[in-house]
Coordinates of C-alpha atoms in Angstrom, one line a residue:
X1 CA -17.7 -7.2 11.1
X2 CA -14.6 -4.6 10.9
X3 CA -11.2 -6.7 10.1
X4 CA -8.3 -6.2 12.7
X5 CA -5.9 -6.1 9.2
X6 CA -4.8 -2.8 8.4
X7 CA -5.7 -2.0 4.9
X8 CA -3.1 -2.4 2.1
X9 CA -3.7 1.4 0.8
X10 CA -3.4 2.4 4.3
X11 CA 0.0 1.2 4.9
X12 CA 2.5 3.4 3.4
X13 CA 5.0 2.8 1.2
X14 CA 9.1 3.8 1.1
X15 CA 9.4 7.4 -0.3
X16 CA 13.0 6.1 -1.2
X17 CA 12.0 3.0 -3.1
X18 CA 9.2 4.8 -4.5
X19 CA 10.9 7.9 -6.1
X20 CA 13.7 5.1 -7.6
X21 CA 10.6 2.8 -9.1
X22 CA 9.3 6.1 -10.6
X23 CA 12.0 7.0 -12.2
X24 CA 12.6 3.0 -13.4
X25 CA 9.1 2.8 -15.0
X26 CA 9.2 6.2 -16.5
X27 CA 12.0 5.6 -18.0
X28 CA 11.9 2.3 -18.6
X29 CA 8.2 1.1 -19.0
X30 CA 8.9 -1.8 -16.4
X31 CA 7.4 -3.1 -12.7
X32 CA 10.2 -5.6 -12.8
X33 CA 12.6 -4.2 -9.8
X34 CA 9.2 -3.6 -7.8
X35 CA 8.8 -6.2 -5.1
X36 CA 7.0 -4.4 -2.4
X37 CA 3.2 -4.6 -2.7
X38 CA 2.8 -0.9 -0.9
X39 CA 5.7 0.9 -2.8
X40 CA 3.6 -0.2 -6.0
X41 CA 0.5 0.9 -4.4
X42 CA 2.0 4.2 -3.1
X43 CA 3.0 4.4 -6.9
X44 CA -0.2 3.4 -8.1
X45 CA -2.4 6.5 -6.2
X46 CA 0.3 9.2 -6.9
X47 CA -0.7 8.1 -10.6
X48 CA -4.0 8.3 -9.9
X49 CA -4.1 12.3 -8.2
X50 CA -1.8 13.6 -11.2
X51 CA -4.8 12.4 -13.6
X52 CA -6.2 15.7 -15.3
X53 CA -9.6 14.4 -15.6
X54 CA -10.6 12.7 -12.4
X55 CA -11.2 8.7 -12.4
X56 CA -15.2 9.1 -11.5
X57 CA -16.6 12.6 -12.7
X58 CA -17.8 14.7 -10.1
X59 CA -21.1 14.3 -11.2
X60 CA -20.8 10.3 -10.2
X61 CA -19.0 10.6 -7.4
X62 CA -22.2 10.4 -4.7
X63 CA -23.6 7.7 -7.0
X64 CA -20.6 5.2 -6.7
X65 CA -19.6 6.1 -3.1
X66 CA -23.0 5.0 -2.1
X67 CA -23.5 1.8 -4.2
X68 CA -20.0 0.8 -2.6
X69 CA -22.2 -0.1 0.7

């Protein structure tokens, strides 16, 4: 059964809050100041596209999207 909550990576987070966090834990190594759940999220995928190797390999990607369901 579908939930009627919208998902927390689908709610986007302040551009504004998230390019001041940025710069805070780049410089700064700390979450600390970050007290909205989707800013750290927002902050959390951006991370995760600027990897140079992807997180799953291409050649696991069909393999883990289909043990997901």
């Amino acid at each position: 059964m579908p939930s009627s909550q919208e998902g927390i990576f689908r709610v986007p987070g302040d551009i504004g809050q998230q390019l001041s966090f940025r710069t805070e834990i780049t410089d700064y190594y700390t979450l600390d100041a970050v007290d909205d759940l989707h800013v750290l999220l927002l902050l959390m995928k951006l991370s995760l596209r600027e990897l140079c190797d992807p997180l799953v390999p291409s050649e696991m990607y069909n393999e883990c999207t289909h043990s997901a369901f």
